[in-house]
Amino acid sequence: ANYGLYSVPYRAVSAGSGVIFAEDESLVYVATNEHVVDEAQNIAIAFDDAEDTIPATVVGYDSTTDLAVLSVEKADLEAQGIDNVTIAVFDDSGNIKLGEPVIAIGNSLGEGKTTTGGMISAENKKITVEGKELEVIQTDAAINPGNSGGALLDMNGNLIGINAAKTASTEVEGMGFAIPITKAQEVLNNLMTKQTRVEVPVEE
């Protein structure tokens, strides 16, 4: 038999995390990393109280800060029995101190919500992630694949950062990074407005 060479198209599935940071009359807004939604054609969000995932729309994104904003229809939430959501409380990430304890929350390895603990290891550190130079908080709280876009919290439960990446190497352990929320807040608020809305191109 003559078997010709051919390629089989497939759809890959990836997981990330997000933080509910705002709402209006009809929408709930979720902050995440731009690299989590980059080139995604379909995005669905899992909420603790919902049986099924709920479709989300990319409102805007900024590759230079690796931030993106998603929106979810409140009607879709209500259809799943979710009548209200908890909005993250922002803290001033400029006040963090070395050694301060923190908690990272996210969808680690795509297995569902997990929390890890650690401390602030460095402030205002510059790193390069996928060609982007970011100013970040460094923590030794475990930040694994799937945690990107999740919350870095202080011990009062307030949001101080958006988890972004970790240094992955057999020689390196305990180096996770988060985008400081004080720097992210203005970007997120701008992305949430229609004036800065950018559509993700969808391949035909």
PDB file of C-alpha atoms in Angstrom:
ATOM      1  CA  ALA A   1       0.000   0.000   0.000  1.00  0.00           C
ATOM      2  CA  ASN A   2       1.146   3.519  -0.735  1.00  0.00           C
ATOM      3  CA  TYR A   3       0.728   5.756   2.336  1.00  0.00           C
ATOM      4  CA  GLY A   4       1.192   9.405   1.455  1.00  0.00           C
ATOM      5  CA  LEU A   5       2.507  11.941   3.928  1.00  0.00           C
ATOM      6  CA  TYR A   6      -0.142  14.098   5.500  1.00  0.00           C
ATOM      7  CA  SER A   7      -0.692  16.212   8.598  1.00  0.00           C
ATOM      8  CA  VAL A   8      -3.568  15.941  11.022  1.00  0.00           C
ATOM      9  CA  PRO A   9      -4.785  19.270  12.388  1.00  0.00           C
ATOM     10  CA  TYR A  10      -5.563  19.249  16.091  1.00  0.00           C
ATOM     11  CA  ARG A  11      -6.586  21.642  18.816  1.00  0.00           C
ATOM     12  CA  ALA A  12      -4.377  21.928  21.869  1.00  0.00           C
ATOM     13  CA  VAL A  13      -5.857  22.647  25.274  1.00  0.00           C
ATOM     14  CA  SER A  14      -3.982  24.699  27.847  1.00  0.00           C
ATOM     15  CA  ALA A  15      -4.834  25.988  31.296  1.00  0.00           C
ATOM     16  CA  GLY A  16      -4.183  29.182  33.194  1.00  0.00           C
ATOM     17  CA  SER A  17      -5.545  31.187  36.088  1.00  0.00           C
ATOM     18  CA  GLY A  18      -7.274  34.515  36.587  1.00  0.00           C
ATOM     19  CA  VAL A  19      -8.406  37.046  39.171  1.00  0.00           C
ATOM     20  CA  ILE A  20     -11.868  38.674  39.292  1.00  0.00           C
ATOM     21  CA  PHE A  21     -11.078  42.371  39.700  1.00  0.00           C
ATOM     22  CA  ALA A  22     -14.140  44.354  38.520  1.00  0.00           C
ATOM     23  CA  GLU A  23     -17.775  44.142  37.466  1.00  0.00           C
ATOM     24  CA  ASP A  24     -20.491  46.269  35.915  1.00  0.00           C
ATOM     25  CA  GLU A  25     -24.225  45.733  35.364  1.00  0.00           C
ATOM     26  CA  SER A  26     -23.799  42.903  32.863  1.00  0.00           C
ATOM     27  CA  LEU A  27     -20.181  41.707  32.977  1.00  0.00           C
ATOM     28  CA  VAL A  28     -17.564  40.341  35.365  1.00  0.00           C
ATOM     29  CA  TYR A  29     -13.940  41.175  34.488  1.00  0.00           C
ATOM     30  CA  VAL A  30     -11.049  38.765  35.014  1.00  0.00           C
ATOM     31  CA  ALA A  31      -7.346  39.648  34.953  1.00  0.00           C
ATOM     32  CA  THR A  32      -4.856  37.123  33.615  1.00  0.00           C
ATOM     33  CA  ASN A  33      -1.567  36.986  31.687  1.00  0.00           C
ATOM     34  CA  GLU A  34      -1.475  37.861  27.997  1.00  0.00           C
ATOM     35  CA  HIS A  35       0.542  34.711  27.316  1.00  0.00           C
ATOM     36  CA  VAL A  36      -2.285  32.606  28.811  1.00  0.00           C
ATOM     37  CA  VAL A  37      -4.777  33.769  26.152  1.00  0.00           C
ATOM     38  CA  ASP A  38      -2.357  34.463  23.297  1.00  0.00           C
ATOM     39  CA  GLU A  39      -3.758  32.943  20.074  1.00  0.00           C
ATOM     40  CA  ALA A  40      -6.565  31.215  21.984  1.00  0.00           C
ATOM     41  CA  GLN A  41      -9.653  30.681  19.834  1.00  0.00           C
ATOM     42  CA  ASN A  42     -11.996  29.575  22.613  1.00  0.00           C
ATOM     43  CA  ILE A  43     -11.707  30.520  26.276  1.00  0.00           C
ATOM     44  CA  ALA A  44     -13.791  29.023  29.063  1.00  0.00           C
ATOM     45  CA  ILE A  45     -13.536  29.758  32.778  1.00  0.00           C
ATOM     46  CA  ALA A  46     -14.222  27.331  35.612  1.00  0.00           C
ATOM     47  CA  PHE A  47     -15.768  28.825  38.755  1.00  0.00           C
ATOM     48  CA  ASP A  48     -15.857  26.993  42.080  1.00  0.00           C
ATOM     49  CA  ASP A  49     -19.647  27.051  42.325  1.00  0.00           C
ATOM     50  CA  ALA A  50     -20.404  26.176  38.693  1.00  0.00           C
ATOM     51  CA  GLU A  51     -20.851  22.663  37.336  1.00  0.00           C
ATOM     52  CA  ASP A  52     -19.778  23.615  33.816  1.00  0.00           C
ATOM     53  CA  THR A  53     -17.201  25.990  32.408  1.00  0.00           C
ATOM     54  CA  ILE A  54     -18.475  29.389  31.293  1.00  0.00           C
ATOM     55  CA  PRO A  55     -17.420  31.087  28.031  1.00  0.00           C
ATOM     56  CA  ALA A  56     -15.229  34.177  28.307  1.00  0.00           C
ATOM     57  CA  THR A  57     -14.309  36.942  25.873  1.00  0.00           C
ATOM     58  CA  VAL A  58     -10.950  38.703  25.539  1.00  0.00           C
ATOM     59  CA  VAL A  59     -11.653  42.382  26.219  1.00  0.00           C
ATOM     60  CA  GLY A  60      -8.099  43.603  25.733  1.00  0.00           C
ATOM     61  CA  TYR A  61      -4.479  42.634  26.199  1.00  0.00           C
ATOM     62  CA  ASP A  62      -1.074  44.239  26.483  1.00  0.00           C
ATOM     63  CA  SER A  63       1.885  42.095  25.485  1.00  0.00           C
ATOM     64  CA  THR A  64       4.472  44.508  26.899  1.00  0.00           C
ATOM     65  CA  THR A  65       3.200  43.986  30.460  1.00  0.00           C
ATOM     66  CA  ASP A  66       1.921  40.421  29.825  1.00  0.00           C
ATOM     67  CA  LEU A  67      -1.556  41.361  31.061  1.00  0.00           C
ATOM     68  CA  ALA A  68      -4.995  40.632  29.627  1.00  0.00           C
ATOM     69  CA  VAL A  69      -8.604  41.230  30.634  1.00  0.00           C
ATOM     70  CA  LEU A  70     -11.405  38.745  30.020  1.00  0.00           C
ATOM     71  CA  SER A  71     -15.123  39.308  30.491  1.00  0.00           C
ATOM     72  CA  VAL A  72     -17.854  36.872  31.481  1.00  0.00           C
ATOM     73  CA  GLU A  73     -21.573  37.532  31.079  1.00  0.00           C
ATOM     74  CA  LYS A  74     -23.388  37.725  34.412  1.00  0.00           C
ATOM     75  CA  ALA A  75     -26.343  36.023  32.720  1.00  0.00           C
ATOM     76  CA  ASP A  76     -24.106  33.003  32.037  1.00  0.00           C
ATOM     77  CA  LEU A  77     -23.007  32.978  35.681  1.00  0.00           C
ATOM     78  CA  GLU A  78     -26.587  33.200  36.910  1.00  0.00           C
ATOM     79  CA  ALA A  79     -27.558  30.304  34.644  1.00  0.00           C
ATOM     80  CA  GLN A  80     -24.989  28.255  36.593  1.00  0.00           C
ATOM     81  CA  GLY A  81     -26.413  29.384  39.944  1.00  0.00           C
ATOM     82  CA  ILE A  82     -23.793  32.076  40.655  1.00  0.00           C
ATOM     83  CA  ASP A  83     -25.625  35.223  41.742  1.00  0.00           C
ATOM     84  CA  ASN A  84     -22.629  37.217  42.970  1.00  0.00           C
ATOM     85  CA  VAL A  85     -18.849  37.118  42.811  1.00  0.00           C
ATOM     86  CA  THR A  86     -16.099  38.313  45.117  1.00  0.00           C
ATOM     87  CA  ILE A  87     -13.979  41.119  43.696  1.00  0.00           C
ATOM     88  CA  ALA A  88     -10.287  41.043  44.633  1.00  0.00           C
ATOM     89  CA  VAL A  89      -9.136  43.694  47.086  1.00  0.00           C
ATOM     90  CA  PHE A  90      -5.974  45.400  45.814  1.00  0.00           C
ATOM     91  CA  ASP A  91      -3.153  46.216  48.198  1.00  0.00           C
ATOM     92  CA  ASP A  92      -0.274  48.600  47.510  1.00  0.00           C
ATOM     93  CA  SER A  93       2.450  46.302  46.202  1.00  0.00           C
ATOM     94  CA  GLY A  94       4.887  49.187  46.697  1.00  0.00           C
ATOM     95  CA  ASN A  95       4.716  48.524  50.445  1.00  0.00           C
ATOM     96  CA  ILE A  96       5.844  44.895  50.340  1.00  0.00           C
ATOM     97  CA  LYS A  97       8.911  43.918  52.339  1.00  0.00           C
ATOM     98  CA  LEU A  98      11.540  41.245  51.873  1.00  0.00           C
ATOM     99  CA  GLY A  99      10.626  38.157  53.865  1.00  0.00           C
ATOM    100  CA  GLU A 100       6.923  39.071  54.003  1.00  0.00           C
ATOM    101  CA  PRO A 101       4.783  35.902  53.789  1.00  0.00           C
ATOM    102  CA  VAL A 102       2.610  35.461  50.676  1.00  0.00           C
ATOM    103  CA  ILE A 103       0.185  32.939  49.186  1.00  0.00           C
ATOM    104  CA  ALA A 104      -0.063  32.031  45.494  1.00  0.00           C
ATOM    105  CA  ILE A 105      -3.416  30.763  44.195  1.00  0.00           C
ATOM    106  CA  GLY A 106      -3.933  29.209  40.776  1.00  0.00           C
ATOM    107  CA  ASN A 107      -4.934  26.344  38.533  1.00  0.00           C
ATOM    108  CA  SER A 108      -1.669  24.480  39.038  1.00  0.00           C
ATOM    109  CA  LEU A 109      -0.916  22.029  36.211  1.00  0.00           C
ATOM    110  CA  GLY A 110      -4.542  22.394  35.108  1.00  0.00           C
ATOM    111  CA  GLU A 111      -5.647  20.195  38.008  1.00  0.00           C
ATOM    112  CA  GLY A 112      -7.878  22.749  39.732  1.00  0.00           C
ATOM    113  CA  LYS A 113      -7.383  25.435  42.370  1.00  0.00           C
ATOM    114  CA  THR A 114      -4.332  25.070  44.596  1.00  0.00           C
ATOM    115  CA  THR A 115      -2.557  27.325  47.054  1.00  0.00           C
ATOM    116  CA  THR A 116       1.123  27.494  47.897  1.00  0.00           C
ATOM    117  CA  GLY A 117       2.899  29.592  50.493  1.00  0.00           C
ATOM    118  CA  GLY A 118       6.207  31.376  50.649  1.00  0.00           C
ATOM    119  CA  MET A 119       7.732  34.794  51.099  1.00  0.00           C
ATOM    120  CA  ILE A 120       8.822  37.840  49.142  1.00  0.00           C
ATOM    121  CA  SER A 121      12.335  37.091  47.903  1.00  0.00           C
ATOM    122  CA  ALA A 122      13.018  40.263  45.882  1.00  0.00           C
ATOM    123  CA  GLU A 123      11.266  43.491  44.890  1.00  0.00           C
ATOM    124  CA  ASN A 124      11.360  45.407  41.600  1.00  0.00           C
ATOM    125  CA  LYS A 125      13.334  42.708  39.843  1.00  0.00           C
ATOM    126  CA  LYS A 126      13.651  42.768  36.053  1.00  0.00           C
ATOM    127  CA  ILE A 127      13.326  39.474  34.176  1.00  0.00           C
ATOM    128  CA  THR A 128      12.749  38.470  30.558  1.00  0.00           C
ATOM    129  CA  VAL A 129       9.830  36.143  29.854  1.00  0.00           C
ATOM    130  CA  GLU A 130       9.222  35.013  26.278  1.00  0.00           C
ATOM    131  CA  GLY A 131      11.088  38.069  24.995  1.00  0.00           C
ATOM    132  CA  LYS A 132       9.262  40.517  27.281  1.00  0.00           C
ATOM    133  CA  GLU A 133      11.131  42.437  29.984  1.00  0.00           C
ATOM    134  CA  LEU A 134       8.948  42.585  33.091  1.00  0.00           C
ATOM    135  CA  GLU A 135       9.419  44.278  36.445  1.00  0.00           C
ATOM    136  CA  VAL A 136       8.296  41.709  38.986  1.00  0.00           C
ATOM    137  CA  ILE A 137       8.036  40.579  42.570  1.00  0.00           C
ATOM    138  CA  GLN A 138      10.090  37.448  43.214  1.00  0.00           C
ATOM    139  CA  THR A 139       8.719  34.811  45.580  1.00  0.00           C
ATOM    140  CA  ASP A 140       9.668  31.315  46.658  1.00  0.00           C
ATOM    141  CA  ALA A 141       5.984  30.292  46.727  1.00  0.00           C
ATOM    142  CA  ALA A 142       5.613  27.506  44.175  1.00  0.00           C
ATOM    143  CA  ILE A 143       4.311  28.898  40.861  1.00  0.00           C
ATOM    144  CA  ASN A 144       3.818  26.050  38.411  1.00  0.00           C
ATOM    145  CA  PRO A 145       2.430  25.784  34.865  1.00  0.00           C
ATOM    146  CA  GLY A 146      -1.253  26.689  35.045  1.00  0.00           C
ATOM    147  CA  ASN A 147      -0.661  29.204  37.855  1.00  0.00           C
ATOM    148  CA  SER A 148       0.017  31.999  35.348  1.00  0.00           C
ATOM    149  CA  GLY A 149      -2.515  34.793  35.746  1.00  0.00           C
ATOM    150  CA  GLY A 150      -3.456  33.767  39.276  1.00  0.00           C
ATOM    151  CA  ALA A 151      -3.322  35.765  42.483  1.00  0.00           C
ATOM    152  CA  LEU A 152      -0.369  36.503  44.737  1.00  0.00           C
ATOM    153  CA  LEU A 153      -1.896  37.486  48.086  1.00  0.00           C
ATOM    154  CA  ASP A 154      -0.584  38.970  51.299  1.00  0.00           C
ATOM    155  CA  MET A 155      -1.592  37.428  54.624  1.00  0.00           C
ATOM    156  CA  ASN A 156      -4.671  39.673  54.790  1.00  0.00           C
ATOM    157  CA  GLY A 157      -5.969  38.076  51.599  1.00  0.00           C
ATOM    158  CA  ASN A 158      -5.320  41.215  49.554  1.00  0.00           C
ATOM    159  CA  LEU A 159      -4.000  41.055  46.001  1.00  0.00           C
ATOM    160  CA  ILE A 160      -0.398  42.218  45.607  1.00  0.00           C
ATOM    161  CA  GLY A 161       0.530  40.581  42.298  1.00  0.00           C
ATOM    162  CA  ILE A 162      -0.518  38.595  39.228  1.00  0.00           C
ATOM    163  CA  ASN A 163       1.547  35.401  39.002  1.00  0.00           C
ATOM    164  CA  ALA A 164       3.481  35.362  35.755  1.00  0.00           C
ATOM    165  CA  ALA A 165       6.254  32.778  35.567  1.00  0.00           C
ATOM    166  CA  LYS A 166       8.865  30.700  37.298  1.00  0.00           C
ATOM    167  CA  THR A 167      12.464  29.901  36.530  1.00  0.00           C
ATOM    168  CA  ALA A 168      12.459  26.272  35.410  1.00  0.00           C
ATOM    169  CA  SER A 169      15.802  24.514  35.701  1.00  0.00           C
ATOM    170  CA  THR A 170      17.177  21.507  37.504  1.00  0.00           C
ATOM    171  CA  GLU A 171      19.643  23.826  39.242  1.00  0.00           C
ATOM    172  CA  VAL A 172      17.048  26.429  40.297  1.00  0.00           C
ATOM    173  CA  GLU A 173      14.315  26.023  42.871  1.00  0.00           C
ATOM    174  CA  GLY A 174      11.906  28.449  44.491  1.00  0.00           C
ATOM    175  CA  MET A 175      12.039  31.342  42.018  1.00  0.00           C
ATOM    176  CA  GLY A 176       8.546  32.442  41.042  1.00  0.00           C
ATOM    177  CA  PHE A 177       7.577  35.860  39.695  1.00  0.00           C
ATOM    178  CA  ALA A 178       4.481  38.053  39.845  1.00  0.00           C
ATOM    179  CA  ILE A 179       3.558  41.360  38.220  1.00  0.00           C
ATOM    180  CA  PRO A 180       3.110  43.937  41.031  1.00  0.00           C
ATOM    181  CA  ILE A 181      -0.568  44.856  41.272  1.00  0.00           C
ATOM    182  CA  THR A 182       0.184  48.566  41.768  1.00  0.00           C
ATOM    183  CA  LYS A 183       1.786  48.587  38.302  1.00  0.00           C
ATOM    184  CA  ALA A 184      -0.834  46.260  36.812  1.00  0.00           C
ATOM    185  CA  GLN A 185      -3.915  48.106  38.074  1.00  0.00           C
ATOM    186  CA  GLU A 186      -3.749  51.035  35.645  1.00  0.00           C
ATOM    187  CA  VAL A 187      -3.092  48.693  32.710  1.00  0.00           C
ATOM    188  CA  LEU A 188      -6.033  46.459  33.672  1.00  0.00           C
ATOM    189  CA  ASN A 189      -8.366  49.424  34.071  1.00  0.00           C
ATOM    190  CA  ASN A 190      -7.351  50.759  30.658  1.00  0.00           C
ATOM    191  CA  LEU A 191      -7.789  47.366  29.005  1.00  0.00           C
ATOM    192  CA  MET A 192     -11.266  47.120  30.493  1.00  0.00           C
ATOM    193  CA  THR A 193     -12.496  50.210  28.623  1.00  0.00           C
ATOM    194  CA  LYS A 194     -13.834  50.103  25.085  1.00  0.00           C
ATOM    195  CA  GLN A 195     -11.290  52.702  23.980  1.00  0.00           C
ATOM    196  CA  THR A 196      -8.439  50.238  24.436  1.00  0.00           C
ATOM    197  CA  ARG A 197     -10.276  47.085  23.445  1.00  0.00           C
ATOM    198  CA  VAL A 198      -8.217  44.926  21.095  1.00  0.00           C
ATOM    199  CA  GLU A 199      -9.591  41.851  19.389  1.00  0.00           C
ATOM    200  CA  VAL A 200      -7.505  38.691  19.292  1.00  0.00           C
ATOM    201  CA  PRO A 201      -7.178  37.625  15.632  1.00  0.00           C
ATOM    202  CA  VAL A 202      -8.989  34.370  14.923  1.00  0.00           C
ATOM    203  CA  GLU A 203      -7.595  32.117  12.231  1.00  0.00           C
ATOM    204  CA  GLU A 204     -10.071  31.187   9.521  1.00  0.00           C
TER     205      GLU A 204
END
